[in-house]
Short mmCIF file of C-alpha atoms and ligand atoms in Angstrom, two decimals:
data_model
loop_
_atom_site.label_atom_id
_atom_site.label_comp_id
_atom_site.label_asym_id
_atom_site.label_seq_id
_atom_site.Cartn_x
_atom_site.Cartn_y
_atom_site.Cartn_z
CA MET A 28 17.17 -12.46 26.77
CA ALA A 29 14.86 -10.19 24.14
CA THR A 30 17.15 -8.44 21.42
CA ILE A 31 15.97 -5.26 19.63
CA THR A 32 15.50 -7.43 16.45
CA ALA A 33 13.58 -10.21 17.82
CA PRO A 34 9.97 -9.53 17.21
CA ILE A 35 10.46 -8.52 13.89
CA PHE A 36 12.10 -11.74 12.90
CA LEU A 37 9.09 -13.69 14.87
CA LEU A 38 6.65 -11.43 12.86
CA LEU A 39 8.69 -12.25 9.57
CA HIS A 40 8.47 -15.69 10.13
CA LEU A 41 4.48 -15.83 10.50
CA LEU A 42 4.08 -13.90 7.68
CA LEU A 43 6.41 -16.02 5.51
CA LEU A 44 2.95 -17.97 5.37
CA LEU A 45 1.99 -15.28 2.83
CA SER A 46 4.96 -16.01 0.67
CA LEU A 47 5.11 -12.59 -0.50
CA ARG A 48 7.73 -11.87 -3.67
CA PRO A 49 8.70 -8.73 -4.46
CA PHE A 50 7.44 -7.37 -7.87
CA LEU A 51 10.24 -7.10 -10.35
CA PRO A 52 10.40 -4.67 -13.41
CA ILE A 53 10.64 -6.17 -16.77
CA ALA A 54 14.13 -4.70 -18.23
CA THR A 55 15.47 -7.24 -20.38
CA ALA A 56 14.48 -10.24 -22.23
CA THR A 57 15.74 -12.55 -19.35
CA ALA A 58 13.55 -10.46 -16.78
CA THR A 59 10.06 -11.64 -18.02
CA THR A 60 8.97 -13.20 -14.60
CA THR A 61 5.73 -11.19 -14.63
CA THR A 62 4.92 -11.64 -17.56
CA THR A 63 4.94 -15.62 -17.60
CA THR A 64 2.90 -15.78 -14.50
CA ALA A 65 -0.91 -15.01 -15.93
CA THR A 66 -2.77 -18.20 -15.89
CA THR A 67 -4.37 -19.01 -19.37
CA SER A 68 -7.24 -20.44 -18.06
CA SER A 69 -10.80 -19.63 -18.97
CA GLY A 70 -13.20 -17.69 -16.95
CA PRO A 71 -12.55 -14.46 -14.61
CA GLN A 72 -9.46 -14.49 -13.12
CA SER A 73 -8.97 -13.73 -9.24
CA PRO A 74 -7.17 -10.66 -8.17
CA TYR A 75 -6.63 -11.79 -4.88
CA LEU A 76 -3.48 -13.60 -3.53
CA SER A 77 -5.63 -15.77 -1.38
CA PRO A 78 -9.19 -15.78 -2.68
CA THR A 79 -10.14 -18.76 -0.66
CA THR A 80 -9.57 -17.51 2.89
CA LEU A 81 -9.48 -13.64 1.98
CA PHE A 82 -13.26 -12.87 2.46
CA GLN A 83 -13.75 -15.47 5.71
CA ASN A 84 -10.64 -13.53 7.52
CA TYR A 85 -11.88 -10.52 6.38
CA GLN A 86 -15.02 -11.27 8.20
CA ASN A 87 -13.40 -12.47 11.07
CA MET A 88 -11.62 -8.90 11.25
CA ARG A 89 -15.22 -7.20 11.14
CA THR A 90 -16.18 -9.05 14.16
CA ASN A 91 -13.08 -9.41 16.36
CA PHE A 92 -10.39 -6.71 15.41
CA MET A 93 -9.53 -4.47 18.61
CA ILE A 94 -7.20 -1.74 18.66
CA PHE A 95 -6.10 0.26 21.28
CA ILE A 96 -5.22 3.93 20.96
CA TYR A 97 -2.86 5.65 23.15
CA ASN A 98 -3.46 9.32 23.75
CA PRO A 99 -1.35 11.93 21.71
CA SER A 100 0.60 14.60 23.88
CA LYS A 101 -1.23 17.20 21.51
CA SER A 102 -3.55 17.14 18.72
CA PHE A 103 -2.31 17.47 15.08
CA THR A 104 -3.57 16.49 11.88
CA PHE A 105 -2.28 14.93 8.68
CA GLN A 106 -1.87 17.25 5.44
CA ASN A 107 -1.86 13.91 3.13
CA PRO A 108 -5.17 13.51 2.35
CA ALA A 109 -5.07 9.61 2.30
CA ALA A 110 -3.23 9.46 5.82
CA SER A 111 -5.81 12.16 7.12
CA LEU A 112 -9.00 9.93 5.99
CA PHE A 113 -7.30 6.90 7.33
CA TYR A 114 -6.82 8.41 10.52
CA SER A 115 -10.41 10.17 10.79
CA SER A 116 -12.00 6.89 9.78
CA LEU A 117 -10.04 4.94 12.34
CA LEU A 118 -10.84 7.33 15.07
CA LYS A 119 -14.42 6.87 14.36
CA SER A 120 -14.63 3.07 13.45
CA PRO A 121 -15.86 0.19 15.57
CA PHE A 122 -12.41 -1.38 15.95
CA LEU A 123 -11.54 0.73 18.98
CA THR A 124 -11.17 -0.28 22.40
CA GLN A 125 -10.91 1.41 25.58
CA ASP A 126 -9.54 -2.15 27.24
CA PRO A 127 -6.01 -2.77 26.19
CA ASN A 128 -6.15 -6.05 27.49
CA GLU A 129 -8.52 -7.41 24.78
CA ALA A 130 -6.14 -5.25 22.32
CA HIS A 131 -4.69 -7.29 19.32
CA LEU A 132 -3.06 -3.99 18.51
CA PHE A 133 -1.69 -0.93 19.97
CA PHE A 134 -1.79 2.48 17.70
CA VAL A 135 0.93 5.02 18.53
CA ARG A 136 -0.06 8.36 17.14
CA PHE A 137 2.18 11.40 16.54
CA SER A 138 2.30 14.32 14.60
CA PRO A 139 4.21 13.78 10.95
CA ASP A 140 6.15 16.73 11.85
CA MET A 141 7.34 15.50 15.15
CA SER A 142 11.25 15.86 15.27
CA LYS A 143 13.20 12.52 15.94
CA ARG A 144 14.12 13.72 19.36
CA SER A 145 10.19 14.05 20.28
CA LEU A 146 9.78 10.75 18.90
CA ALA A 147 12.26 8.95 20.96
CA ARG A 148 10.87 10.54 24.05
CA LEU A 149 7.31 9.61 23.12
CA VAL A 150 8.29 5.87 22.82
CA ARG A 151 10.76 6.04 25.82
CA ASP A 152 7.43 7.30 27.64
CA LEU A 153 5.31 4.35 26.25
CA ARG A 154 7.98 1.87 27.47
CA ILE A 155 8.30 3.24 30.87
CA ASN A 156 4.54 4.00 31.57
CA HIS A 157 2.75 1.21 29.99
CA PRO A 158 3.54 -2.71 30.31
CA TYR A 159 2.33 -3.17 26.59
CA TRP A 160 5.83 -2.00 24.86
CA ASN A 161 7.98 -4.20 26.47
CA ARG A 162 5.90 -7.28 25.73
CA THR A 163 6.71 -7.49 22.10
CA LEU A 164 9.09 -4.49 22.05
CA GLY A 165 6.72 -2.81 19.94
CA ALA A 166 5.97 -5.38 17.44
CA ASP A 167 1.95 -5.46 18.34
CA HIS A 168 2.20 -1.83 17.91
CA PHE A 169 1.57 0.60 14.68
CA PHE A 170 1.76 3.94 13.44
CA VAL A 171 0.70 6.23 10.78
CA SER A 172 3.68 8.43 9.04
CA PRO A 173 3.02 9.46 5.71
CA ALA A 174 6.56 10.07 4.40
CA GLY A 175 8.08 6.58 6.60
CA ILE A 176 10.64 6.98 9.20
CA ASP A 177 14.17 6.53 8.67
CA TYR A 178 16.83 4.57 10.57
CA SER A 179 18.11 6.05 13.56
CA SER A 180 20.71 5.47 16.32
CA ASP A 181 18.16 5.92 19.10
CA ARG A 182 17.16 2.98 20.50
CA ASN A 183 13.42 4.02 20.71
CA VAL A 184 13.17 5.16 17.24
CA LEU A 185 14.75 2.04 16.19
CA GLU A 186 12.58 -0.10 17.86
CA LEU A 187 9.55 1.39 16.58
CA LYS A 188 10.97 1.40 13.09
CA LYS A 189 12.04 -2.03 13.17
CA ASN A 190 9.31 -3.70 15.29
CA SER A 191 6.17 -1.87 14.95
CA VAL A 192 4.00 -1.53 11.55
CA GLN A 193 4.34 1.46 9.58
CA ILE A 194 1.77 3.07 7.82
CA SER A 195 2.77 5.40 5.21
CA VAL A 196 1.59 6.81 1.88
CA PHE A 197 2.30 4.88 -1.51
CA PRO A 198 5.33 5.32 -2.89
CA VAL A 199 7.60 5.56 -0.05
CA THR A 200 11.02 6.87 0.04
CA SER A 201 13.50 3.52 -0.38
CA GLY A 202 14.83 2.87 3.02
CA ASN A 203 11.85 4.23 4.63
CA PHE A 204 9.92 1.13 3.94
CA ILE A 205 10.23 -2.31 5.65
CA PRO A 206 8.82 -4.99 3.02
CA HIS A 207 6.16 -7.59 4.21
CA LYS A 208 5.98 -5.74 7.83
CA ASP A 209 5.06 -2.30 6.67
CA ILE A 210 1.84 -1.04 5.08
CA THR A 211 1.13 1.33 2.41
CA LEU A 212 -2.17 3.38 2.01
CA PRO A 213 -3.72 3.73 -1.42
CA PRO A 214 -3.18 6.97 -3.05
CA LEU A 215 -6.09 9.50 -2.42
CA ASN A 216 -6.81 11.46 -5.61
CA PRO A 217 -9.34 13.97 -3.93
CA SER A 218 -11.21 14.27 -7.32
CA ALA A 219 -11.92 10.68 -7.92
CA LEU A 220 -13.54 9.74 -4.46
CA VAL A 221 -16.51 8.30 -6.61
CA ILE A 222 -15.73 6.07 -9.26
CA SER A 223 -18.98 4.59 -11.05
CA ALA A 224 -18.01 4.26 -14.51
CA ALA A 225 -17.48 0.91 -15.49
CA PRO A 226 -14.73 -0.02 -17.95
CA GLU A 227 -15.62 0.06 -21.72
CA ASN A 228 -14.30 -2.64 -23.94
CA ALA A 229 -10.83 -3.03 -24.56
CA SER A 230 -11.35 -2.88 -28.28
CA THR A 231 -12.36 0.40 -28.40
CA THR A 232 -9.26 2.16 -27.12
CA THR A 233 -7.05 4.24 -29.39
CA PHE A 234 -3.99 4.45 -27.71
CA LEU A 235 -1.45 1.92 -26.59
CA GLY A 236 -0.38 3.88 -23.42
CA TYR A 237 -1.58 7.17 -21.86
CA LEU A 238 0.86 8.89 -19.61
CA LYS A 239 -0.26 11.85 -17.08
CA TRP A 240 2.96 13.67 -16.78
CA ASP A 241 4.28 15.76 -14.28
CA GLY A 242 6.73 17.43 -16.80
CA LYS A 243 9.43 16.38 -14.58
CA THR A 244 10.39 12.70 -14.59
CA GLU A 245 12.23 10.56 -17.04
CA LEU A 246 12.81 13.43 -19.80
CA ASN A 247 14.64 11.23 -21.96
CA LEU A 248 11.84 8.82 -22.19
CA VAL A 249 9.03 10.80 -22.01
CA GLU A 250 10.77 13.17 -25.24
CA GLU A 251 10.72 9.59 -27.30
CA LEU A 252 7.33 8.38 -26.20
CA LYS A 253 5.89 11.70 -27.38
CA LYS A 254 7.44 11.19 -31.25
CA ASP A 255 5.15 7.64 -31.30
CA GLY A 256 1.43 8.35 -32.05
CA ASP A 257 0.40 5.09 -30.32
CA PHE A 258 1.20 6.92 -26.70
CA LEU A 259 -0.80 10.14 -25.38
CA ILE A 260 1.14 12.16 -22.90
CA ALA A 261 -1.20 14.50 -21.31
CA THR A 262 0.80 17.49 -19.12
CA GLU A 263 -1.12 18.70 -15.73
CA ARG A 264 -2.92 21.78 -17.93
CA GLU A 265 -4.64 19.09 -20.24
CA SER A 266 -6.03 17.02 -17.33
CA LEU A 267 -9.38 18.21 -18.35
CA TYR A 268 -9.38 15.51 -20.91
CA HIS A 269 -8.19 13.16 -18.07
CA VAL A 270 -11.16 10.27 -17.98
CA GLY A 271 -11.90 10.37 -21.72
CA ASN A 272 -7.97 9.57 -22.27
CA VAL A 273 -7.75 7.07 -19.68
CA LYS A 274 -10.69 5.33 -21.12
CA ASN A 275 -9.37 5.49 -24.86
CA SER A 276 -6.03 3.73 -23.75
CA LYS A 277 -4.91 0.28 -23.20
CA PHE A 278 -2.16 0.77 -20.85
CA CYS A 279 -1.73 3.72 -18.12
CA LEU A 280 2.06 4.47 -17.52
CA LEU A 281 2.81 5.62 -14.32
CA PHE A 282 6.26 6.69 -13.02
CA TYR A 283 6.81 5.49 -9.58
CA SER A 284 8.70 8.57 -8.62
CA GLY A 285 5.94 10.69 -10.58
CA ASP A 286 2.34 11.43 -10.25
CA VAL A 287 0.64 8.08 -9.21
CA ALA A 288 -2.52 9.65 -7.37
CA TRP A 289 -4.58 8.52 -10.51
CA MET A 290 -3.59 4.71 -10.41
CA VAL A 291 -6.93 3.61 -8.74
CA GLU A 292 -8.89 5.70 -11.07
CA ALA A 293 -7.29 4.47 -14.32
CA MET A 294 -7.86 1.06 -13.12
CA ALA A 295 -11.47 1.41 -12.30
CA LEU A 296 -11.73 2.71 -15.67
CA GLY A 297 -10.40 -0.39 -17.15
CA CYS A 298 -6.82 0.72 -18.00
CA VAL A 299 -4.30 -1.60 -16.92
CA PRO A 300 -1.65 0.28 -14.77
CA VAL A 301 2.17 0.05 -16.04
CA VAL A 302 4.54 1.42 -13.13
CA ILE A 303 7.86 2.39 -14.69
CA VAL A 304 10.57 2.00 -12.15
CA ASP A 305 14.26 0.77 -12.12
CA ARG A 306 14.11 -1.73 -9.29
CA PRO A 307 11.81 -3.98 -7.60
CA ILE A 308 9.45 -2.48 -5.50
CA GLN A 309 7.53 -4.09 -2.40
CA ASP A 310 5.50 -1.08 -1.15
CA LEU A 311 2.31 -1.30 -3.53
CA PRO A 312 -0.84 -0.91 -1.63
CA LEU A 313 -2.69 -3.99 -0.61
CA MET A 314 0.47 -6.05 -1.32
CA ASP A 315 -0.31 -8.94 0.62
CA VAL A 316 -3.86 -9.04 -0.66
CA LEU A 317 -3.81 -8.32 -4.34
CA ARG A 318 -2.10 -10.34 -7.20
CA TRP A 319 -0.33 -7.00 -8.40
CA SER A 320 2.20 -9.22 -10.45
CA ASP A 321 -0.77 -10.37 -12.88
CA LEU A 322 -2.90 -7.10 -12.82
CA GLY A 323 -0.27 -4.83 -13.95
CA LEU A 324 2.85 -4.24 -15.14
CA LEU A 325 6.27 -3.27 -13.89
CA VAL A 326 8.49 -1.98 -16.54
CA ALA A 327 12.24 -0.59 -16.24
CA ALA A 328 12.67 3.16 -17.59
CA ARG A 329 16.34 2.06 -18.83
CA GLY A 330 15.04 0.11 -21.47
CA GLY A 331 13.92 3.14 -23.29
CA ALA A 332 10.73 3.79 -25.02
CA LYS A 333 11.49 0.89 -27.52
CA ARG A 334 11.47 -1.76 -24.97
CA LEU A 335 8.51 -0.50 -23.19
CA LYS A 336 6.74 -0.73 -26.41
CA GLU A 337 7.82 -4.25 -26.81
CA VAL A 338 6.72 -5.06 -23.29
CA LEU A 339 3.34 -3.78 -24.02
CA ASN A 340 2.83 -5.27 -27.46
CA ASP A 341 4.07 -8.75 -25.85
CA VAL A 342 0.99 -8.79 -23.78
CA SER A 343 -1.36 -11.04 -25.72
CA GLU A 344 -5.19 -10.24 -26.04
CA GLU A 345 -6.43 -13.19 -23.62
CA LYS A 346 -3.86 -12.18 -21.16
CA TYR A 347 -4.65 -8.18 -21.43
CA SER A 348 -8.36 -8.78 -20.95
CA GLY A 349 -7.81 -10.99 -17.88
CA MET A 350 -5.40 -8.16 -16.42
CA ARG A 351 -7.93 -5.74 -17.31
CA GLY A 352 -10.80 -7.56 -15.43
CA MET A 353 -8.52 -8.02 -12.55
CA ALA A 354 -7.17 -4.35 -12.37
CA SER A 355 -10.84 -2.94 -12.58
CA ALA A 356 -12.11 -5.54 -9.59
CA ALA A 357 -9.05 -4.79 -7.54
CA SER A 358 -9.65 -1.11 -7.76
CA LYS A 359 -12.60 -1.59 -5.77
CA HIS A 360 -10.55 -2.14 -2.73
CA LEU A 361 -8.36 0.70 -3.12
CA VAL A 362 -11.09 3.30 -3.34
CA TRP A 363 -11.41 5.87 -0.11
CA ASN A 364 -14.82 6.85 0.89
CA GLU A 365 -15.65 9.76 3.22
CA GLU A 366 -17.60 7.18 4.95
CA PRO A 367 -15.80 3.94 4.91
CA GLN A 368 -17.42 0.98 3.06
CA PRO A 369 -17.03 -2.63 3.07
CA LEU A 370 -13.97 -3.68 1.52
CA ASP A 371 -13.11 -0.44 0.38
CA ALA A 372 -9.44 1.22 0.78
CA PHE A 373 -9.82 1.83 4.56
CA HIS A 374 -11.25 -1.64 5.39
CA MET A 375 -8.51 -3.18 3.27
CA VAL A 376 -5.58 -1.32 5.32
CA ILE A 377 -7.38 -2.31 8.59
CA TYR A 378 -7.44 -5.88 7.18
CA GLN A 379 -3.61 -5.74 6.62
CA LEU A 380 -2.89 -4.88 10.13
CA TRP A 381 -5.43 -7.87 11.17
CA LEU A 382 -2.92 -9.99 9.15
CA ARG A 383 -0.20 -8.79 11.21
CA ARG A 384 -1.43 -9.25 14.64
CA HIS A 385 0.10 -12.54 15.61
CA THR A 386 3.03 -11.76 17.51
CA ILE A 387 4.79 -13.49 20.41
CA ARG A 388 4.41 -11.46 23.51
CA TYR A 389 7.12 -12.00 25.97
CA ALA A 390 5.74 -11.64 29.40
CA ARG A 391 2.74 -11.46 31.51
CA ARG A 392 0.22 -12.47 28.66
CA GLU A 393 -1.89 -15.26 28.98
CA TYR A 394 -3.95 -16.45 25.61
C1 NAG B 412 10.39 -2.00 30.10
O1 NAG B 412 11.68 -2.30 30.10
C2 NAG B 412 12.72 -1.38 30.43
C3 NAG B 412 14.45 -2.12 30.44
O2 NAG B 412 14.35 -2.32 28.95
C4 NAG B 412 12.43 -0.86 31.78
O3 NAG B 412 13.28 0.28 32.25
C5 NAG B 412 10.97 -0.37 31.74
O4 NAG B 412 10.77 0.13 33.35
C6 NAG B 412 10.18 -1.46 31.50
N1 NAG B 412 8.81 -1.24 31.52
C7 NAG B 412 7.78 -1.23 32.35
C8 NAG B 412 6.46 -0.69 32.18
O5 NAG B 412 8.18 -2.48 33.16
C1 NAG B 413 -18.60 -4.85 -25.35
O1 NAG B 413 -18.42 -6.03 -25.67
C2 NAG B 413 -19.49 -7.06 -25.40
C3 NAG B 413 -19.43 -8.21 -25.77
O2 NAG B 413 -18.32 -8.94 -25.73
C4 NAG B 413 -20.85 -6.35 -26.21
O3 NAG B 413 -21.93 -6.93 -26.03
C5 NAG B 413 -20.93 -4.79 -25.74
O4 NAG B 413 -22.30 -4.49 -26.86
C6 NAG B 413 -19.99 -4.21 -26.10
N1 NAG B 413 -19.70 -2.54 -25.45
C7 NAG B 413 -19.46 -1.56 -26.10
C8 NAG B 413 -19.57 -0.53 -25.69
O5 NAG B 413 -18.93 -1.64 -27.32
#
């Protein structure tokens, strides 16, 4: 007897091999797990969680991965730039198959504006009209929902949420993301599609921290930071100076609930990302590929500007240079291209789907 939750547990069991840990913010002196994990060995550090298997596994994906797409009931578009580019890239990618029997995963597509009722009907129709849903109760299915979907009392929507792999845009509203199963798309900053500048030397930086501020988030903290000459705060209107400022800063501060679209650009320019958030987060893009805990920092806002500055100043030069190298190397995988390139954001999201293809199919399936 299969229950609604069975496939997700099976999937989780397999994904435990990846031994993912949540990324915890540094709030107090006791919560320093993220600062102590960096190795002190010499030589360039790897930004990857599994450097020895990643590239071979990626090649296997390039050659073997097959995705079957259900037809949408109506045509639709995604307003979000990353979701839109992911979707159009997938539709013209070599990963699609017309033959559901050779598919590893099934793509359920629907408009981001679809009501819960229509979504419930759509899943119910898949369940009744195709044999694939019942085999895993949706665990070998995935969907794109930029905002993520919420819990629902409807059995169909609940199965989709709990069992199928959700692809949404980073950051995702808490509750709309299931760690280890769901995936986020790296943010797409339309003005930064091409990043070619190499990071300059860290010693040339003028500011400890640079913040591109939306004028709303964490007012108190920002007021404190503004009074400190080590920090540079740029509001939207000053974004003309953006690239120069980023290059001149050691750390780039991002509010998790604010504007994160420039994170990848900052990393590419050699600015180490510092995400300011008061709770652990598990929805960073490429969470099961990149060693986020070593290439960036998570700092709690509640510690105030003083604590933030302490955390940044506590990073040794040696550690900083490792973080910077890793952040810059990692940024290549977070960049979107109009025409997907090897190992770019599109392919790495596909790779994360590939990592999630091992599900147990219940009936009528010979391997
Ligand atoms: C899938 O299972 C449901 C019962 O949960 C059943 O009503 C439906 O007909 C099954 N679908 C197929 C295609 O057999
Ligand atoms: C950066 O540092 C390297 C040595 O570490 C040096 O050769 C190079 O000239 C420096 N570049 C700049 C722009 O200062």
